[in-house]
Amino acid sequence: LKHLYKNSDNKRWILIKLARLYEVANKPNKALRYYNFALRTTGENESLYQIIAAFLERVEDFEKAIDVYKKLLTYDKKDASTYASLSYCYSQLGENETAYDYIEKALKYDQSSYIYYRKARILTDEKKYEEAIENYKNSLDFDETDIDCYQWISYCYSILKDYEKSIEYANRAIILDKDDAYSYFRKAWALQEMKRYPEAIELYKECIARNDKYIDAYVNISYIYSKTGDTKQSMLYANKALLINKDYAYAHYRKAWALQESGKFEEALDGYSKAIELDPTDIYNYLGIACVSLNTQANINALLYANKALLIDRNCGGAYYYKSLALSNLGKSKEAEKAFAKAVKLGYQPS
C-alpha cells in the first residue's frame, strides 16, 4: 500500500486502509498518525471525520473523539447520530448530565433504536431504573431483536426486585440467542434472589457452559452453596473463580467465608486479608475478620476490625454488633451496651 500511495490518484483511500491495518494490528497510535496524515494531505472532509471519530471511539480515546464529533456538527447541526455518539462518549467519561443533554438533542432530530438505547443506558447509570426500562422498551419498538435491551431490562427489573419480570426478559433474550452467557446469568441472578437455589445453580452452570471464564457465575454458585450450608462446594467454586483471576477480591472473600464456616480460622483470616489488600473498600471483609477474631477469642483484633468497618460505613449495624461483642468480652459492659443499642437501632438482627 505504501508503494501504491506514490502513484495513486486516490491517496485518501490508501491512507485510510493503512490506518485500518494498523488498528487491526493493535497499533492505535500509528493508525491515528495515518488518519491525521490523510486530513493534512487530502483536506478536511465530513466522511473522513466520521471515520476518525468512530476509530477514536473504538480505541476509547473519548476526549479526542468528542473533539472530532463536534467538528462533524459544523457540517450538519441536525445529525442525530452525531449527537448520540457525543452522548455515548460523555457517558463513558462519567459526565452523565452532558451525555443526557446530547441524547435529548439526538431525539429532537430523530428517533431510533440506538438513540433510545443510549438514553436508557444513561438512565441506568443514574439509577433511574423505571425510566430506563421505558426507554429500552422504546428501543425495542424499533428493533425487537436487540438482545442487549432485553438483558438490560432484566437487570433493571432485578434491581427493582421484580424478579418475575427479570426472568421474563432474560427468557426473551435466551430465545433470541441460546449461546449468550449473560442472558443465563441474568436469569440465574433473579432465581438466586428468589431463593430458588437449585434452579439458580443450574442456570449459572448454563452460563459457564457458554463461557467457562465467566467468573461471577462461579462466585455466585459459591455464594449459594454457602447459603445452603455446603461449604465444600462453596470453596470448590471460589477456587475455580480464583483460577480464572487470582486478584478478584470477591472470590477471596467467598473462599474465606467457606473456610470460616469450616472452622479453618487462620486460613480464613488470610483470605479476608488478601481480599482487603485487593479491595480495601469492601466492608464485608473487615466484618469477616471481626467475626473470625471473636471465634478465636482475639477480642482486641475483633474490635479493631469492627471499627475499621465503621470507618467505611458509619451505619453498618453488623459492625456495631461485632463491636458490642468484643467490648463485652473485654469487660467493657457499658460501651458494649451502647454499641449493641446502636446495632439494634440500625435494624441489625443477629442470626
Short mmCIF file of N, CA, C and O in Angstrom, two decimals, residues 174-222:
data_model
loop_
_atom_site.label_atom_id
_atom_site.label_comp_id
_atom_site.label_asym_id
_atom_site.label_seq_id
_atom_site.Cartn_x
_atom_site.Cartn_y
_atom_site.Cartn_z
N ILE A 174 -32.80 -15.17 25.81
CA ILE A 174 -32.36 -16.55 25.55
C ILE A 174 -33.01 -17.10 24.29
O ILE A 174 -32.37 -17.80 23.49
N ILE A 175 -34.28 -16.78 24.08
CA ILE A 175 -34.98 -17.23 22.87
C ILE A 175 -34.28 -16.69 21.62
O ILE A 175 -34.14 -17.39 20.62
N LEU A 176 -33.83 -15.43 21.70
CA LEU A 176 -33.17 -14.81 20.54
C LEU A 176 -31.77 -15.37 20.30
O LEU A 176 -31.32 -15.46 19.16
N ASP A 177 -31.07 -15.71 21.37
CA ASP A 177 -29.71 -16.24 21.23
C ASP A 177 -29.43 -17.20 22.39
O ASP A 177 -29.16 -16.76 23.51
N LYS A 178 -29.48 -18.47 22.09
CA LYS A 178 -29.28 -19.50 23.14
C LYS A 178 -27.82 -19.64 23.56
O LYS A 178 -27.53 -20.40 24.49
N ASP A 179 -26.90 -18.92 22.90
CA ASP A 179 -25.49 -19.05 23.22
C ASP A 179 -24.92 -17.84 23.95
O ASP A 179 -23.71 -17.78 24.18
N ASP A 180 -25.76 -16.90 24.32
CA ASP A 180 -25.29 -15.71 25.01
C ASP A 180 -25.28 -15.98 26.51
O ASP A 180 -26.32 -16.09 27.16
N ALA A 181 -24.08 -16.08 27.08
CA ALA A 181 -23.93 -16.47 28.50
C ALA A 181 -24.61 -15.49 29.44
O ALA A 181 -25.17 -15.89 30.47
N TYR A 182 -24.56 -14.20 29.11
CA TYR A 182 -25.08 -13.19 30.05
C TYR A 182 -26.57 -13.33 30.28
O TYR A 182 -27.05 -13.05 31.39
N SER A 183 -27.32 -13.77 29.30
CA SER A 183 -28.77 -13.94 29.48
C SER A 183 -29.04 -14.99 30.56
O SER A 183 -29.95 -14.82 31.39
N TYR A 184 -28.27 -16.08 30.55
CA TYR A 184 -28.43 -17.12 31.58
C TYR A 184 -28.02 -16.58 32.95
O TYR A 184 -28.64 -16.92 33.97
N PHE A 185 -26.98 -15.74 32.96
CA PHE A 185 -26.54 -15.14 34.22
C PHE A 185 -27.65 -14.28 34.82
O PHE A 185 -27.92 -14.35 36.02
N ARG A 186 -28.31 -13.49 33.98
CA ARG A 186 -29.37 -12.61 34.48
C ARG A 186 -30.53 -13.43 35.04
O ARG A 186 -31.08 -13.11 36.10
N LYS A 187 -30.90 -14.50 34.36
CA LYS A 187 -31.99 -15.35 34.85
C LYS A 187 -31.58 -16.02 36.17
O LYS A 187 -32.38 -16.09 37.12
N ALA A 188 -30.35 -16.49 36.22
CA ALA A 188 -29.85 -17.15 37.43
C ALA A 188 -29.86 -16.19 38.61
O ALA A 188 -30.23 -16.56 39.73
N TRP A 189 -29.46 -14.94 38.37
CA TRP A 189 -29.43 -13.94 39.43
C TRP A 189 -30.82 -13.74 40.03
O TRP A 189 -31.00 -13.69 41.25
N ALA A 190 -31.83 -13.62 39.16
CA ALA A 190 -33.20 -13.42 39.64
C ALA A 190 -33.66 -14.62 40.46
O ALA A 190 -34.26 -14.47 41.53
N LEU A 191 -33.35 -15.82 39.98
CA LEU A 191 -33.72 -17.04 40.72
C LEU A 191 -33.00 -17.09 42.07
O LEU A 191 -33.59 -17.51 43.08
N GLN A 192 -31.75 -16.67 42.08
CA GLN A 192 -30.97 -16.63 43.33
C GLN A 192 -31.64 -15.70 44.34
O GLN A 192 -31.79 -16.05 45.52
N GLU A 193 -32.05 -14.51 43.88
CA GLU A 193 -32.67 -13.55 44.78
C GLU A 193 -34.04 -14.03 45.28
O GLU A 193 -34.49 -13.62 46.35
N MET A 194 -34.66 -14.93 44.51
CA MET A 194 -35.94 -15.52 44.93
C MET A 194 -35.72 -16.75 45.81
O MET A 194 -36.68 -17.42 46.20
N LYS A 195 -34.44 -17.04 46.09
CA LYS A 195 -34.03 -18.20 46.90
C LYS A 195 -34.42 -19.53 46.26
O LYS A 195 -34.58 -20.54 46.94
N ARG A 196 -34.53 -19.52 44.95
CA ARG A 196 -34.76 -20.77 44.20
C ARG A 196 -33.38 -21.30 43.80
O ARG A 196 -32.98 -21.28 42.64
N TYR A 197 -32.66 -21.74 44.82
CA TYR A 197 -31.23 -22.00 44.66
C TYR A 197 -30.89 -23.12 43.67
O TYR A 197 -29.97 -22.95 42.85
N PRO A 198 -31.56 -24.28 43.70
CA PRO A 198 -31.19 -25.33 42.73
C PRO A 198 -31.34 -24.86 41.28
O PRO A 198 -30.48 -25.14 40.44
N GLU A 199 -32.42 -24.12 41.00
CA GLU A 199 -32.62 -23.60 39.64
C GLU A 199 -31.55 -22.57 39.29
O GLU A 199 -31.05 -22.54 38.16
N ALA A 200 -31.21 -21.73 40.27
CA ALA A 200 -30.18 -20.72 40.03
C ALA A 200 -28.85 -21.37 39.69
O ALA A 200 -28.16 -20.96 38.74
N ILE A 201 -28.46 -22.39 40.44
CA ILE A 201 -27.20 -23.08 40.17
C ILE A 201 -27.20 -23.68 38.77
O ILE A 201 -26.22 -23.58 38.03
N GLU A 202 -28.32 -24.28 38.40
CA GLU A 202 -28.44 -24.88 37.07
C GLU A 202 -28.22 -23.82 35.99
O GLU A 202 -27.52 -24.06 35.00
N LEU A 203 -28.82 -22.63 36.17
CA LEU A 203 -28.68 -21.56 35.17
C LEU A 203 -27.28 -20.97 35.16
O LEU A 203 -26.74 -20.64 34.09
N TYR A 204 -26.65 -20.85 36.33
CA TYR A 204 -25.26 -20.39 36.35
C TYR A 204 -24.37 -21.38 35.60
O TYR A 204 -23.42 -20.98 34.90
N LYS A 205 -24.65 -22.65 35.75
CA LYS A 205 -23.86 -23.66 35.03
C LYS A 205 -24.11 -23.59 33.53
O LYS A 205 -23.20 -23.85 32.73
N GLU A 206 -25.33 -23.21 33.13
CA GLU A 206 -25.62 -22.99 31.70
C GLU A 206 -24.79 -21.81 31.20
O GLU A 206 -24.27 -21.83 30.07
N CYS A 207 -24.67 -20.79 32.04
CA CYS A 207 -23.84 -19.63 31.71
C CYS A 207 -22.38 -20.06 31.51
O CYS A 207 -21.74 -19.70 30.51
N ILE A 208 -21.87 -20.85 32.45
CA ILE A 208 -20.49 -21.31 32.39
C ILE A 208 -20.26 -22.21 31.18
O ILE A 208 -19.18 -22.18 30.55
N ALA A 209 -21.26 -23.00 30.83
CA ALA A 209 -21.13 -23.89 29.65
C ALA A 209 -20.90 -23.08 28.38
O ALA A 209 -20.29 -23.57 27.43
N ARG A 210 -21.38 -21.85 28.37
CA ARG A 210 -21.23 -21.00 27.19
C ARG A 210 -20.02 -20.07 27.29
O ARG A 210 -19.54 -19.55 26.29
N ASN A 211 -19.56 -19.86 28.51
CA ASN A 211 -18.36 -19.05 28.73
C ASN A 211 -17.70 -19.53 30.02
O ASN A 211 -18.09 -19.13 31.11
N ASP A 212 -16.71 -20.40 29.88
CA ASP A 212 -16.12 -21.02 31.07
C ASP A 212 -15.20 -20.08 31.84
O ASP A 212 -14.61 -20.46 32.84
N LYS A 213 -15.08 -18.83 31.39
CA LYS A 213 -14.31 -17.82 32.13
C LYS A 213 -15.24 -16.80 32.81
O LYS A 213 -14.78 -15.76 33.29
N TYR A 214 -16.53 -17.09 32.87
CA TYR A 214 -17.49 -16.15 33.45
C TYR A 214 -17.38 -16.22 34.98
O TYR A 214 -18.12 -16.93 35.65
N ILE A 215 -16.46 -15.43 35.51
CA ILE A 215 -16.05 -15.56 36.91
C ILE A 215 -17.19 -15.30 37.89
O ILE A 215 -17.28 -15.95 38.94
N ASP A 216 -18.08 -14.36 37.58
CA ASP A 216 -19.17 -14.05 38.53
C ASP A 216 -20.16 -15.21 38.67
O ASP A 216 -20.82 -15.33 39.70
N ALA A 217 -20.26 -16.04 37.66
CA ALA A 217 -21.12 -17.22 37.78
C ALA A 217 -20.54 -18.18 38.83
O ALA A 217 -21.27 -18.75 39.64
N TYR A 218 -19.22 -18.35 38.82
CA TYR A 218 -18.58 -19.23 39.80
C TYR A 218 -18.75 -18.70 41.22
O TYR A 218 -19.08 -19.46 42.14
N VAL A 219 -18.51 -17.40 41.43
CA VAL A 219 -18.60 -16.88 42.79
C VAL A 219 -20.04 -16.87 43.29
O VAL A 219 -20.28 -17.04 44.50
N ASN A 220 -21.00 -16.71 42.37
CA ASN A 220 -22.39 -16.74 42.80
C ASN A 220 -22.83 -18.17 43.17
O ASN A 220 -23.63 -18.36 44.09
N ILE A 221 -22.31 -19.14 42.45
CA ILE A 221 -22.56 -20.54 42.85
C ILE A 221 -21.95 -20.79 44.23
O ILE A 221 -22.57 -21.42 45.09
N SER A 222 -20.74 -20.26 44.44
CA SER A 222 -20.10 -20.38 45.75
C SER A 222 -20.97 -19.77 46.83
O SER A 222 -21.16 -20.36 47.91
#
